[in-house]
Amino acid sequence: AQSVAQPEDQVNVAEGNPLTVKCTYSVSGNPYLFWYVQYPNRGLQFLLKYITGDNLVKGSYGFEAEFNKSQTSFHLKKPSALVSDSALYFCAVRDLTGANNLFFGTGTRLTVIP
Amino acid sequence: KAGVTQTPRYLIKTRGQQVTLSCSPISGHRSVSWYQQTPGQGLQFLFEYFSETQRNKGNFPGRFSGRQFSNSRSEMNVSTLELGDSALYLCASSLAGYFSDEQYFGPGTRLTVT
């Protein structure tokens, strides 16, 4: 069975500081990993994905994520947070041995303080 | 290119009624998935359609059904509505539904059951 954990419901960070949103996963086979962001009254927007290759993945809006197989983690990072980054962030996984639907974490609300 | 569109954006229904939600995927995308988002359960996969066939189904009762048309547009239907069906229903499309494909989400339909 596959699962995704986002251990922090809420992350607060000052504008201009680096931010990290944590994600760990559990799958039977090799994972495909995704990050999405949701703004109020909007659907989810794709940020980045890890399929294979370089463990550091760069995505939209200056976000990046590091895949760590030994720690089964895929943390989302940004060097300098903007107030406009405040939103709900979801980590998602696909298990290559299972069905191809996305399995989502519970989400982390990021608040960037001016 | 236009994004995923969903209609209607908001619905209020009474228990026992049935409802149909519509989704138009990004042009050229052949895979359409549906998700239910609630504060308590988070994002849960309902089903996926590809080339007018249901390819994958989540763990929801038979009251939830869907279909896909030859132009890839999709509808989902919920019969005999219950209070617990109140949720944001999100449609997502991808090019071919491969494991490596990211999904692009619509803004959702917010269903309220009274």
GROMACS .gro file of C-alpha atoms in nm:
model
  228
    1ALA     CA    1   0.000   0.000   0.000
    2GLN     CA    2   0.112   0.353  -0.067
    3SER     CA    3   0.102   0.646   0.173
    4VAL     CA    4   0.225   1.000   0.200
    5ALA     CA    5   0.291   1.189   0.522
    6GLN     CA    6   0.317   1.562   0.558
    7PRO     CA    7   0.409   1.590   0.925
    8GLU     CA    8   0.341   1.962   0.959
    9ASP     CA    9  -0.010   2.098   0.921
   10GLN     CA   10   0.120   2.453   0.935
   11VAL     CA   11   0.453   2.614   0.850
   12ASN     CA   12   0.525   2.980   0.917
   13VAL     CA   13   0.826   3.155   0.768
   14ALA     CA   14   0.935   3.516   0.740
   15GLU     CA   15   0.947   3.675   0.398
   16GLY     CA   16   1.292   3.642   0.246
   17ASN     CA   17   1.385   3.340   0.458
   18PRO     CA   18   1.427   2.991   0.311
   19LEU     CA   19   1.129   2.760   0.341
   20THR     CA   20   1.094   2.385   0.365
   21VAL     CA   21   0.774   2.180   0.346
   22LYS     CA   22   0.830   1.820   0.446
   23CYS     CA   23   0.702   1.504   0.282
   24THR     CA   24   0.777   1.138   0.340
   25TYR     CA   25   0.631   0.848   0.147
   26SER     CA   26   0.584   0.475   0.157
   27VAL     CA   27   0.540   0.264  -0.156
   28SER     CA   28   0.598  -0.094  -0.262
   29GLY     CA   29   0.801  -0.015  -0.569
   30ASN     CA   30   0.971   0.288  -0.715
   31PRO     CA   31   0.786   0.613  -0.654
   32TYR     CA   32   0.692   0.894  -0.881
   33LEU     CA   33   0.659   1.203  -0.661
   34PHE     CA   34   0.477   1.530  -0.716
   35TRP     CA   35   0.418   1.861  -0.543
   36TYR     CA   36   0.106   2.069  -0.595
   37VAL     CA   37  -0.006   2.403  -0.452
   38GLN     CA   38  -0.363   2.514  -0.387
   39TYR     CA   39  -0.468   2.876  -0.349
   40PRO     CA   40  -0.805   2.968  -0.194
   41ASN     CA   41  -1.102   2.875  -0.412
   42ARG     CA   42  -0.872   2.733  -0.676
   43GLY     CA   43  -0.779   2.389  -0.797
   44LEU     CA   44  -0.437   2.239  -0.751
   45GLN     CA   45  -0.144   2.372  -0.951
   46PHE     CA   46   0.144   2.147  -1.046
   47LEU     CA   47   0.482   2.260  -0.911
   48LEU     CA   48   0.730   1.983  -0.987
   49LYS     CA   49   0.784   1.609  -1.008
   50TYR     CA   50   1.049   1.349  -0.954
   51ILE     CA   51   1.053   1.060  -1.197
   52THR     CA   52   1.413   0.948  -1.218
   53GLY     CA   53   1.761   1.092  -1.247
   54ASP     CA   54   1.893   1.389  -1.054
   55ASN     CA   55   1.770   1.389  -0.696
   56LEU     CA   56   1.728   1.767  -0.698
   57VAL     CA   57   1.428   1.870  -0.903
   58LYS     CA   58   1.357   2.229  -1.000
   59GLY     CA   59   1.005   2.346  -1.062
   60SER     CA   60   0.780   2.646  -1.105
   61TYR     CA   61   0.803   2.977  -0.916
   62GLY     CA   62   1.153   2.906  -0.783
   63PHE     CA   63   1.057   2.592  -0.594
   64GLU     CA   64   1.274   2.283  -0.583
   65ALA     CA   65   1.256   1.947  -0.411
   66GLU     CA   66   1.510   1.689  -0.308
   67PHE     CA   67   1.441   1.320  -0.345
   68ASN     CA   68   1.608   1.110  -0.075
   69LYS     CA   69   1.557   0.740  -0.129
   70SER     CA   70   1.718   0.624   0.194
   71GLN     CA   71   1.499   0.855   0.401
   72THR     CA   72   1.197   0.811   0.171
   73SER     CA   73   1.154   1.186   0.165
   74PHE     CA   74   1.074   1.448  -0.094
   75HIS     CA   75   1.091   1.786   0.081
   76LEU     CA   76   0.988   2.103  -0.101
   77LYS     CA   77   1.220   2.401  -0.069
   78LYS     CA   78   1.260   2.759  -0.178
   79PRO     CA   79   1.563   2.977  -0.102
   80SER     CA   80   1.368   3.298  -0.037
   81ALA     CA   81   0.998   3.296   0.055
   82LEU     CA   82   0.749   3.546  -0.084
   83VAL     CA   83   0.422   3.652   0.078
   84SER     CA   84   0.251   3.526  -0.238
   85ASP     CA   85   0.379   3.175  -0.162
   86SER     CA   86   0.125   3.151   0.120
   87ALA     CA   87  -0.101   2.861   0.023
   88LEU     CA   88  -0.179   2.494   0.086
   89TYR     CA   89   0.085   2.253  -0.040
   90PHE     CA   90   0.026   1.889  -0.123
   91CYS     CA   91   0.275   1.612  -0.179
   92ALA     CA   92   0.156   1.319  -0.391
   93VAL     CA   93   0.293   0.982  -0.495
   94ARG     CA   94   0.232   0.720  -0.759
   95ASP     CA   95   0.345   0.367  -0.688
   96LEU     CA   96   0.462   0.202  -1.008
   97THR     CA   97   0.342  -0.135  -0.886
   98GLY     CA   98  -0.013  -0.008  -0.833
   99ALA     CA   99  -0.277   0.193  -1.010
  100ASN     CA  100  -0.171   0.520  -1.164
  101ASN     CA  101  -0.383   0.756  -0.956
  102LEU     CA  102  -0.215   1.016  -0.739
  103PHE     CA  103  -0.218   0.949  -0.366
  104PHE     CA  104  -0.205   1.275  -0.173
  105GLY     CA  105  -0.077   1.380   0.163
  106THR     CA  106  -0.297   1.579   0.399
  107GLY     CA  107  -0.146   1.911   0.300
  108THR     CA  108   0.066   2.173   0.471
  109ARG     CA  109  -0.050   2.531   0.504
  110LEU     CA  110   0.238   2.767   0.443
  111THR     CA  111   0.214   3.122   0.575
  112VAL     CA  112   0.481   3.371   0.478
  113ILE     CA  113   0.492   3.660   0.722
  114PRO     CA  114   0.580   4.003   0.581
  115LYS     CA  115  -0.398   2.673  -2.423
  116ALA     CA  116  -0.708   2.681  -2.209
  117GLY     CA  117  -0.694   2.498  -1.879
  118VAL     CA  118  -0.928   2.242  -1.731
  119THR     CA  119  -1.277   2.381  -1.690
  120GLN     CA  120  -1.547   2.255  -1.457
  121THR     CA  121  -1.913   2.342  -1.446
  122PRO     CA  122  -2.093   2.442  -1.243
  123ARG     CA  123  -1.860   2.601  -0.990
  124TYR     CA  124  -2.111   2.585  -0.707
  125LEU     CA  125  -2.409   2.363  -0.638
  126ILE     CA  126  -2.657   2.331  -0.356
  127LYS     CA  127  -2.863   2.014  -0.345
  128THR     CA  128  -3.094   1.840  -0.103
  129ARG     CA  129  -3.041   1.495   0.044
  130GLY     CA  130  -3.174   1.224  -0.184
  131GLN     CA  131  -3.130   1.423  -0.502
  132GLN     CA  132  -2.881   1.341  -0.772
  133VAL     CA  133  -2.623   1.569  -0.933
  134THR     CA  134  -2.410   1.576  -1.247
  135LEU     CA  135  -2.080   1.759  -1.267
  136SER     CA  136  -1.898   1.835  -1.590
  137CYS     CA  137  -1.531   1.860  -1.680
  138SER     CA  138  -1.359   1.970  -1.999
  139PRO     CA  139  -0.992   1.869  -2.009
  140ILE     CA  140  -0.706   2.055  -2.166
  141SER     CA  141  -0.715   2.018  -2.543
  142GLY     CA  142  -0.530   1.702  -2.645
  143HIS     CA  143  -0.547   1.542  -2.303
  144ARG     CA  144  -0.711   1.202  -2.308
  145SER     CA  145  -0.705   1.104  -1.942
  146VAL     CA  146  -0.948   1.257  -1.694
  147SER     CA  147  -0.949   1.184  -1.323
  148TRP     CA  148  -1.187   1.293  -1.050
  149TYR     CA  149  -1.104   1.364  -0.686
  150GLN     CA  150  -1.310   1.454  -0.383
  151GLN     CA  151  -1.163   1.704  -0.138
  152THR     CA  152  -1.301   1.742   0.214
  153PRO     CA  153  -1.150   1.891   0.531
  154GLY     CA  154  -1.174   1.557   0.710
  155GLN     CA  155  -1.061   1.310   0.443
  156GLY     CA  156  -0.842   1.533   0.230
  157LEU     CA  157  -0.801   1.453  -0.137
  158GLN     CA  158  -0.940   1.117  -0.237
  159PHE     CA  159  -0.935   0.957  -0.580
  160LEU     CA  160  -1.272   0.874  -0.732
  161PHE     CA  161  -1.202   0.737  -1.080
  162GLU     CA  162  -1.006   0.783  -1.399
  163TYR     CA  163  -1.124   0.767  -1.757
  164PHE     CA  164  -0.917   0.719  -2.069
  165SER     CA  165  -1.057   0.688  -2.419
  166GLU     CA  166  -1.412   0.664  -2.286
  167THR     CA  167  -1.325   0.371  -2.056
  168GLN     CA  168  -1.297   0.370  -1.681
  169ARG     CA  169  -0.942   0.263  -1.622
  170ASN     CA  170  -0.913   0.302  -1.248
  171LYS     CA  171  -1.154   0.341  -0.957
  172GLY     CA  172  -1.116   0.453  -0.600
  173ASN     CA  173  -1.294   0.327  -0.293
  174PHE     CA  174  -1.628   0.503  -0.322
  175PRO     CA  175  -1.979   0.358  -0.323
  176GLY     CA  176  -2.164   0.285  -0.643
  177ARG     CA  177  -2.365   0.606  -0.602
  178PHE     CA  178  -2.063   0.775  -0.757
  179SER     CA  179  -2.030   0.714  -1.128
  180GLY     CA  180  -1.879   0.880  -1.428
  181ARG     CA  181  -1.832   0.867  -1.798
  182GLN     CA  182  -1.615   1.012  -2.068
  183PHE     CA  183  -1.720   1.121  -2.412
  184SER     CA  184  -1.537   1.086  -2.741
  185ASN     CA  185  -1.406   1.443  -2.713
  186SER     CA  186  -1.253   1.352  -2.373
  187ARG     CA  187  -1.501   1.563  -2.180
  188SER     CA  188  -1.615   1.387  -1.867
  189GLU     CA  189  -1.908   1.391  -1.632
  190MET     CA  190  -1.950   1.249  -1.287
  191ASN     CA  191  -2.282   1.170  -1.127
  192VAL     CA  192  -2.373   1.125  -0.765
  193SER     CA  193  -2.711   0.971  -0.694
  194THR     CA  194  -2.908   0.972  -0.370
  195LEU     CA  195  -2.701   1.249  -0.221
  196GLU     CA  196  -2.599   1.232   0.144
  197LEU     CA  197  -2.482   1.513   0.372
  198GLY     CA  198  -2.134   1.361   0.367
  199ASP     CA  199  -2.110   1.415  -0.007
  200SER     CA  200  -2.061   1.786   0.053
  201ALA     CA  201  -1.715   1.851  -0.085
  202LEU     CA  202  -1.504   2.015  -0.350
  203TYR     CA  203  -1.495   1.790  -0.654
  204LEU     CA  204  -1.184   1.831  -0.862
  205CYS     CA  205  -1.128   1.715  -1.215
  206ALA     CA  206  -0.777   1.666  -1.350
  207SER     CA  207  -0.651   1.589  -1.696
  208SER     CA  208  -0.327   1.454  -1.830
  209LEU     CA  209  -0.194   1.376  -2.171
  210ALA     CA  210  -0.220   0.998  -2.164
  211GLY     CA  211  -0.242   0.905  -1.799
  212TYR     CA  212   0.108   0.760  -1.787
  213PHE     CA  213   0.263   0.720  -1.443
  214SER     CA  214   0.508   0.999  -1.521
  215ASP     CA  215   0.241   1.243  -1.640
  216GLU     CA  216   0.153   1.532  -1.415
  217GLN     CA  217  -0.216   1.606  -1.382
  218TYR     CA  218  -0.362   1.949  -1.439
  219PHE     CA  219  -0.654   2.038  -1.217
  220GLY     CA  220  -0.963   2.244  -1.275
  221PRO     CA  221  -1.096   2.495  -1.020
  222GLY     CA  222  -1.343   2.243  -0.884
  223THR     CA  223  -1.716   2.224  -0.822
  224ARG     CA  224  -1.819   2.295  -0.465
  225LEU     CA  225  -2.118   2.079  -0.379
  226THR     CA  226  -2.321   2.149  -0.071
  227VAL     CA  227  -2.583   1.895   0.034
  228THR     CA  228  -2.849   2.019   0.278
   0.00000   0.00000   0.00000
